Amino acid sequence: MLRTGGRTTGSPDDRPSREGLFKPVRTSRVYSEVVAQILRLVDGGQIGLGDRLPPERALAEQLQVSRSSVREAMTALEVLGVVEIQAGQGIFVGRAHNNHLIEEVSTLTEQQGPLEILEARLLFEPGVAQWAAQRAGARDLQALRSQLDLMGEQLDRGLDAWKPDWGFHQAIARAAQNSLVGSMLDVVTQRTEHELWIRMRNHNFERRANAFRYLAEHREIFATIEARDGKAAFRTMRQHIRSIQRDLG
């Protein structure tokens, strides 16, 4: 077995087995424990620079967690520079620990992960959409149309269109005509400015079909609000957030 440019070459049978290295995760914040396990294995020398980690499915089975939690953890490790995610090739161990890595890990895993953010949105935003359908005024509807138009224009130009995407959700919160709702969504907005969410979101938006599908789902949500159909607004918003969860997983 040879290492070339930091990569391990040779047949899969030549590589040491990763079976048994990873232990089932038992914690409320799953991704942070997955991150900690990988770091311990790197620090202990069981996996080294240039090694390829098992596929997400295999890692999820060994850790007894969902594949979405594994993906969240890998994204966090990518942010830290510990792994390199190469589309179509796999996940490889990057640089070893530096003097500030432990501090960086602590800071990162104290943040709410993308899956936690989406869970909160799933509990919160369908109801907000239902209120918006009942209370939106003419200006609110125009604000929603503007965000949809801007999202479509930016996607057509090859941009990720995140600002009008999230702007659409913020406009729905304003249309609910409840100041506390707006304040609660401001908290979510702050969480989506963290590096882990941004990196995972960018990976997701690299799949252009996902971004265009979100635009189509937004248009469906808008149609239910414009029609004053609160139950349909609740349902379509819930379906939209669930589709994002599936994509990240």
mmCIF file of C-alpha atoms in Angstrom:
data_model
loop_
_atom_site.group_PDB
_atom_site.id
_atom_site.type_symbol
_atom_site.label_atom_id
_atom_site.label_comp_id
_atom_site.label_asym_id
_atom_site.label_seq_id
_atom_site.Cartn_x
_atom_site.Cartn_y
_atom_site.Cartn_z
ATOM 1 C CA MET A 1 0.000 0.000 0.000
ATOM 2 C CA LEU A 2 1.363 3.433 -0.982
ATOM 3 C CA ARG A 3 0.595 7.015 -0.076
ATOM 4 C CA THR A 4 0.601 9.472 -2.959
ATOM 5 C CA GLY A 5 0.016 13.157 -2.382
ATOM 6 C CA GLY A 6 -1.416 12.479 1.056
ATOM 7 C CA ARG A 7 -3.764 9.792 -0.285
ATOM 8 C CA THR A 8 -3.682 6.080 0.402
ATOM 9 C CA THR A 9 -3.519 3.947 -2.746
ATOM 10 C CA GLY A 10 -4.002 0.262 -3.270
ATOM 11 C CA SER A 11 -6.969 -2.050 -3.303
ATOM 12 C CA PRO A 12 -9.677 -1.739 -0.612
ATOM 13 C CA ASP A 13 -8.482 -5.069 0.830
ATOM 14 C CA ASP A 14 -5.017 -3.573 1.449
ATOM 15 C CA ARG A 15 -6.381 -0.901 3.754
ATOM 16 C CA PRO A 16 -6.710 -1.573 7.517
ATOM 17 C CA SER A 17 -10.274 -2.257 8.586
ATOM 18 C CA ARG A 18 -12.175 0.580 10.258
ATOM 19 C CA GLU A 19 -14.637 -1.921 11.745
ATOM 20 C CA GLY A 20 -14.958 -1.454 15.498
ATOM 21 C CA LEU A 21 -13.232 1.931 15.626
ATOM 22 C CA PHE A 22 -16.453 3.864 15.974
ATOM 23 C CA LYS A 23 -18.739 3.490 19.006
ATOM 24 C CA PRO A 24 -22.519 4.052 19.180
ATOM 25 C CA VAL A 25 -23.403 7.639 20.034
ATOM 26 C CA ARG A 26 -25.611 8.329 23.063
ATOM 27 C CA THR A 27 -26.097 12.072 23.420
ATOM 28 C CA SER A 28 -28.698 14.735 22.689
ATOM 29 C CA ARG A 29 -26.407 16.710 20.369
ATOM 30 C CA VAL A 30 -25.381 13.839 18.152
ATOM 31 C CA TYR A 31 -23.110 15.577 15.682
ATOM 32 C CA SER A 32 -20.817 16.992 18.402
ATOM 33 C CA GLU A 33 -20.128 13.504 19.774
ATOM 34 C CA VAL A 34 -19.394 12.202 16.270
ATOM 35 C CA VAL A 35 -16.934 15.086 15.849
ATOM 36 C CA ALA A 36 -15.316 14.214 19.182
ATOM 37 C CA GLN A 37 -14.936 10.525 18.231
ATOM 38 C CA ILE A 38 -13.231 11.353 14.940
ATOM 39 C CA LEU A 39 -10.867 13.766 16.661
ATOM 40 C CA ARG A 40 -9.956 11.166 19.308
ATOM 41 C CA LEU A 41 -9.158 8.616 16.594
ATOM 42 C CA VAL A 42 -6.989 11.116 14.725
ATOM 43 C CA ASP A 43 -5.239 12.155 17.927
ATOM 44 C CA GLY A 44 -4.656 8.518 18.894
ATOM 45 C CA GLY A 45 -3.222 7.601 15.512
ATOM 46 C CA GLN A 46 -5.910 5.066 14.555
ATOM 47 C CA ILE A 47 -6.628 7.159 11.496
ATOM 48 C CA GLY A 48 -4.053 9.448 9.946
ATOM 49 C CA LEU A 49 -3.429 12.153 7.403
ATOM 50 C CA GLY A 50 -4.697 11.146 3.974
ATOM 51 C CA ASP A 51 -6.758 8.176 5.189
ATOM 52 C CA ARG A 52 -10.215 7.788 3.727
ATOM 53 C CA LEU A 53 -13.034 7.464 6.230
ATOM 54 C CA PRO A 54 -15.804 4.892 5.743
ATOM 55 C CA PRO A 55 -18.780 5.992 3.631
ATOM 56 C CA GLU A 56 -21.529 7.922 5.404
ATOM 57 C CA ARG A 57 -23.845 4.913 5.426
ATOM 58 C CA ALA A 58 -21.233 2.703 7.105
ATOM 59 C CA LEU A 59 -20.361 5.391 9.641
ATOM 60 C CA ALA A 60 -24.030 5.888 10.483
ATOM 61 C CA GLU A 61 -24.462 2.142 11.082
ATOM 62 C CA GLN A 62 -21.397 1.884 13.330
ATOM 63 C CA LEU A 63 -22.279 5.015 15.279
ATOM 64 C CA GLN A 64 -25.991 4.074 15.339
ATOM 65 C CA VAL A 65 -27.043 7.546 14.231
ATOM 66 C CA SER A 66 -28.796 8.953 11.164
ATOM 67 C CA ARG A 67 -26.863 9.680 7.988
ATOM 68 C CA SER A 68 -27.902 13.327 8.311
ATOM 69 C CA SER A 69 -26.146 13.502 11.697
ATOM 70 C CA VAL A 70 -23.005 12.021 10.139
ATOM 71 C CA ARG A 71 -23.174 14.573 7.351
ATOM 72 C CA GLU A 72 -23.570 17.369 9.890
ATOM 73 C CA ALA A 73 -20.508 16.118 11.771
ATOM 74 C CA MET A 74 -18.445 15.804 8.595
ATOM 75 C CA THR A 75 -19.354 19.361 7.664
ATOM 76 C CA ALA A 76 -18.208 20.560 11.091
ATOM 77 C CA LEU A 77 -14.927 18.680 10.670
ATOM 78 C CA GLU A 78 -14.543 20.208 7.223
ATOM 79 C CA VAL A 79 -15.000 23.676 8.721
ATOM 80 C CA LEU A 80 -12.213 22.823 11.182
ATOM 81 C CA GLY A 81 -9.976 21.535 8.384
ATOM 82 C CA VAL A 82 -9.803 18.037 9.889
ATOM 83 C CA VAL A 83 -11.371 16.351 6.846
ATOM 84 C CA GLU A 84 -11.648 17.085 3.159
ATOM 85 C CA ILE A 85 -14.937 16.163 1.471
ATOM 86 C CA GLN A 86 -14.331 15.281 -2.172
ATOM 87 C CA ALA A 87 -17.442 14.720 -4.257
ATOM 88 C CA GLY A 88 -17.486 11.262 -5.799
ATOM 89 C CA GLN A 89 -14.303 10.174 -4.005
ATOM 90 C CA GLY A 90 -15.030 10.217 -0.300
ATOM 91 C CA ILE A 91 -14.053 11.878 2.952
ATOM 92 C CA PHE A 92 -10.335 12.088 3.694
ATOM 93 C CA VAL A 93 -8.465 13.083 6.857
ATOM 94 C CA GLY A 94 -6.855 16.483 6.406
ATOM 95 C CA ARG A 95 -4.439 18.257 8.664
ATOM 96 C CA ALA A 96 -3.680 17.034 12.180
ATOM 97 C CA HIS A 97 -4.455 18.971 15.348
ATOM 98 C CA ASN A 98 -3.083 22.472 15.790
ATOM 99 C CA ASN A 99 -2.733 24.410 19.009
ATOM 100 C CA HIS A 100 -6.135 26.055 18.661
ATOM 101 C CA LEU A 101 -8.195 23.129 17.384
ATOM 102 C CA ILE A 102 -9.648 22.092 20.739
ATOM 103 C CA GLU A 103 -10.801 25.668 21.334
ATOM 104 C CA GLU A 104 -12.280 25.794 17.824
ATOM 105 C CA VAL A 105 -14.120 22.492 18.382
ATOM 106 C CA SER A 106 -15.588 23.740 21.640
ATOM 107 C CA THR A 107 -16.810 26.939 20.007
ATOM 108 C CA LEU A 108 -18.283 25.129 17.015
ATOM 109 C CA THR A 109 -20.118 22.388 18.900
ATOM 110 C CA GLU A 110 -21.667 24.902 21.292
ATOM 111 C CA GLN A 111 -23.576 26.252 18.298
ATOM 112 C CA GLN A 112 -26.918 24.803 17.307
ATOM 113 C CA GLY A 113 -26.335 22.452 14.395
ATOM 114 C CA PRO A 114 -28.292 22.725 11.142
ATOM 115 C CA LEU A 115 -30.503 19.781 12.082
ATOM 116 C CA GLU A 116 -31.492 21.417 15.375
ATOM 117 C CA ILE A 117 -32.292 24.623 13.527
ATOM 118 C CA LEU A 118 -34.495 22.769 11.054
ATOM 119 C CA GLU A 119 -36.290 20.908 13.843
ATOM 120 C CA ALA A 120 -37.120 24.236 15.485
ATOM 121 C CA ARG A 121 -38.296 25.646 12.185
ATOM 122 C CA LEU A 122 -40.504 22.613 11.624
ATOM 123 C CA LEU A 123 -42.214 23.233 14.952
ATOM 124 C CA PHE A 124 -42.561 26.969 14.392
ATOM 125 C CA GLU A 125 -42.893 28.038 10.775
ATOM 126 C CA PRO A 126 -45.960 26.047 9.629
ATOM 127 C CA GLY A 127 -48.039 27.843 12.254
ATOM 128 C CA VAL A 128 -46.567 31.178 11.199
ATOM 129 C CA ALA A 129 -47.558 30.477 7.598
ATOM 130 C CA GLN A 130 -51.077 29.653 8.761
ATOM 131 C CA TRP A 131 -51.338 32.999 10.568
ATOM 132 C CA ALA A 132 -49.913 34.806 7.524
ATOM 133 C CA ALA A 133 -52.635 33.302 5.342
ATOM 134 C CA GLN A 134 -55.228 34.738 7.692
ATOM 135 C CA ARG A 135 -53.641 38.156 8.277
ATOM 136 C CA ALA A 136 -51.467 39.168 5.318
ATOM 137 C CA GLY A 137 -52.252 42.552 3.793
ATOM 138 C CA ALA A 138 -51.627 43.793 0.266
ATOM 139 C CA ARG A 139 -48.133 45.050 1.169
ATOM 140 C CA ASP A 140 -47.250 41.698 2.717
ATOM 141 C CA LEU A 141 -48.274 39.854 -0.431
ATOM 142 C CA GLN A 142 -46.217 42.236 -2.549
ATOM 143 C CA ALA A 143 -43.199 41.682 -0.301
ATOM 144 C CA LEU A 144 -43.559 37.921 -0.760
ATOM 145 C CA ARG A 145 -43.827 38.305 -4.543
ATOM 146 C CA SER A 146 -40.694 40.469 -4.567
ATOM 147 C CA GLN A 147 -38.659 37.832 -2.734
ATOM 148 C CA LEU A 148 -39.893 35.125 -5.100
ATOM 149 C CA ASP A 149 -38.995 37.216 -8.146
ATOM 150 C CA LEU A 150 -35.557 38.028 -6.742
ATOM 151 C CA MET A 151 -34.886 34.378 -5.890
ATOM 152 C CA GLY A 152 -35.823 33.333 -9.421
ATOM 153 C CA GLU A 153 -33.624 36.020 -10.993
ATOM 154 C CA GLN A 154 -30.606 35.078 -8.881
ATOM 155 C CA LEU A 155 -30.992 31.365 -9.580
ATOM 156 C CA ASP A 156 -31.203 32.061 -13.305
ATOM 157 C CA ARG A 157 -27.912 33.970 -12.999
ATOM 158 C CA GLY A 158 -26.242 30.998 -11.279
ATOM 159 C CA LEU A 159 -26.219 32.513 -7.777
ATOM 160 C CA ASP A 160 -27.214 30.568 -4.671
ATOM 161 C CA ALA A 161 -30.145 32.933 -3.931
ATOM 162 C CA TRP A 162 -29.963 32.354 -0.182
ATOM 163 C CA LYS A 163 -30.814 35.952 0.755
ATOM 164 C CA PRO A 164 -34.176 36.079 -1.052
ATOM 165 C CA ASP A 165 -34.816 32.467 -0.011
ATOM 166 C CA TRP A 166 -34.575 33.404 3.663
ATOM 167 C CA GLY A 167 -36.104 36.794 2.933
ATOM 168 C CA PHE A 168 -39.251 34.981 1.815
ATOM 169 C CA HIS A 169 -39.498 33.249 5.201
ATOM 170 C CA GLN A 170 -38.896 36.537 7.005
ATOM 171 C CA ALA A 171 -41.644 38.192 4.951
ATOM 172 C CA ILE A 172 -44.060 35.441 6.002
ATOM 173 C CA ALA A 173 -43.205 36.131 9.640
ATOM 174 C CA ARG A 174 -43.972 39.826 9.146
ATOM 175 C CA ALA A 175 -47.238 38.932 7.411
ATOM 176 C CA ALA A 176 -48.315 37.033 10.547
ATOM 177 C CA GLN A 177 -48.734 40.464 12.191
ATOM 178 C CA ASN A 178 -47.234 39.413 15.534
ATOM 179 C CA SER A 179 -44.117 41.184 16.810
ATOM 180 C CA LEU A 180 -43.067 38.236 18.971
ATOM 181 C CA VAL A 181 -43.091 35.968 15.930
ATOM 182 C CA GLY A 182 -40.684 38.341 14.219
ATOM 183 C CA SER A 183 -38.388 38.319 17.257
ATOM 184 C CA MET A 184 -38.392 34.525 17.355
ATOM 185 C CA LEU A 185 -37.440 34.332 13.688
ATOM 186 C CA ASP A 186 -34.647 36.842 14.344
ATOM 187 C CA VAL A 187 -33.129 34.255 16.711
ATOM 188 C CA VAL A 188 -33.223 31.652 13.935
ATOM 189 C CA THR A 189 -31.658 34.182 11.554
ATOM 190 C CA GLN A 190 -28.736 34.654 13.946
ATOM 191 C CA ARG A 191 -28.180 30.892 14.083
ATOM 192 C CA THR A 192 -28.101 30.669 10.283
ATOM 193 C CA GLU A 193 -25.162 33.068 10.259
ATOM 194 C CA HIS A 194 -22.908 30.497 11.980
ATOM 195 C CA GLU A 195 -20.209 28.928 9.836
ATOM 196 C CA LEU A 196 -21.483 25.362 10.206
ATOM 197 C CA TRP A 197 -24.929 26.263 8.844
ATOM 198 C CA ILE A 198 -23.391 28.337 6.029
ATOM 199 C CA ARG A 199 -21.062 25.513 4.934
ATOM 200 C CA MET A 200 -23.804 22.882 5.017
ATOM 201 C CA ARG A 201 -26.196 25.218 3.209
ATOM 202 C CA ASN A 202 -23.608 25.907 0.507
ATOM 203 C CA HIS A 203 -23.078 22.181 -0.055
ATOM 204 C CA ASN A 204 -26.823 21.766 -0.404
ATOM 205 C CA PHE A 205 -27.192 24.673 -2.834
ATOM 206 C CA GLU A 206 -24.422 23.237 -5.021
ATOM 207 C CA ARG A 207 -27.139 20.852 -6.173
ATOM 208 C CA ARG A 208 -28.892 23.341 -8.417
ATOM 209 C CA ALA A 209 -32.012 21.190 -8.676
ATOM 210 C CA ASN A 210 -32.537 21.613 -4.925
ATOM 211 C CA ALA A 211 -32.479 25.406 -5.131
ATOM 212 C CA PHE A 212 -34.973 25.493 -8.002
ATOM 213 C CA ARG A 213 -37.214 23.043 -6.143
ATOM 214 C CA TYR A 214 -37.194 25.339 -3.095
ATOM 215 C CA LEU A 215 -38.322 28.177 -5.333
ATOM 216 C CA ALA A 216 -41.205 26.032 -6.601
ATOM 217 C CA GLU A 217 -42.133 25.121 -3.023
ATOM 218 C CA HIS A 218 -42.045 28.801 -2.032
ATOM 219 C CA ARG A 219 -44.440 29.575 -4.849
ATOM 220 C CA GLU A 220 -46.804 26.889 -3.571
ATOM 221 C CA ILE A 221 -46.647 28.381 -0.077
ATOM 222 C CA PHE A 222 -47.310 31.853 -1.478
ATOM 223 C CA ALA A 223 -50.333 30.581 -3.423
ATOM 224 C CA THR A 224 -51.891 29.207 -0.220
ATOM 225 C CA ILE A 225 -51.271 32.486 1.638
ATOM 226 C CA GLU A 226 -52.681 34.553 -1.219
ATOM 227 C CA ALA A 227 -55.748 32.264 -1.260
ATOM 228 C CA ARG A 228 -56.231 32.789 2.516
ATOM 229 C CA ASP A 229 -56.057 29.015 3.023
ATOM 230 C CA GLY A 230 -54.456 28.663 6.451
ATOM 231 C CA LYS A 231 -54.562 24.868 6.597
ATOM 232 C CA ALA A 232 -52.932 24.548 3.186
ATOM 233 C CA ALA A 233 -50.282 27.130 4.172
ATOM 234 C CA PHE A 234 -49.472 25.087 7.276
ATOM 235 C CA ARG A 235 -49.220 21.898 5.220
ATOM 236 C CA THR A 236 -47.086 23.289 2.386
ATOM 237 C CA MET A 237 -44.645 24.994 4.778
ATOM 238 C CA ARG A 238 -44.253 21.756 6.716
ATOM 239 C CA GLN A 239 -43.599 19.843 3.494
ATOM 240 C CA HIS A 240 -41.032 22.433 2.434
ATOM 241 C CA ILE A 241 -38.988 22.217 5.627
ATOM 242 C CA ARG A 242 -39.146 18.427 5.570
ATOM 243 C CA SER A 243 -37.784 18.468 2.033
ATOM 244 C CA ILE A 244 -34.793 20.512 3.251
ATOM 245 C CA GLN A 245 -34.223 17.986 6.036
ATOM 246 C CA ARG A 246 -34.228 15.159 3.503
ATOM 247 C CA ASP A 247 -31.771 16.997 1.258
ATOM 248 C CA LEU A 248 -29.328 17.615 4.099
ATOM 249 C CA GLY A 249 -29.628 13.961 5.058
#
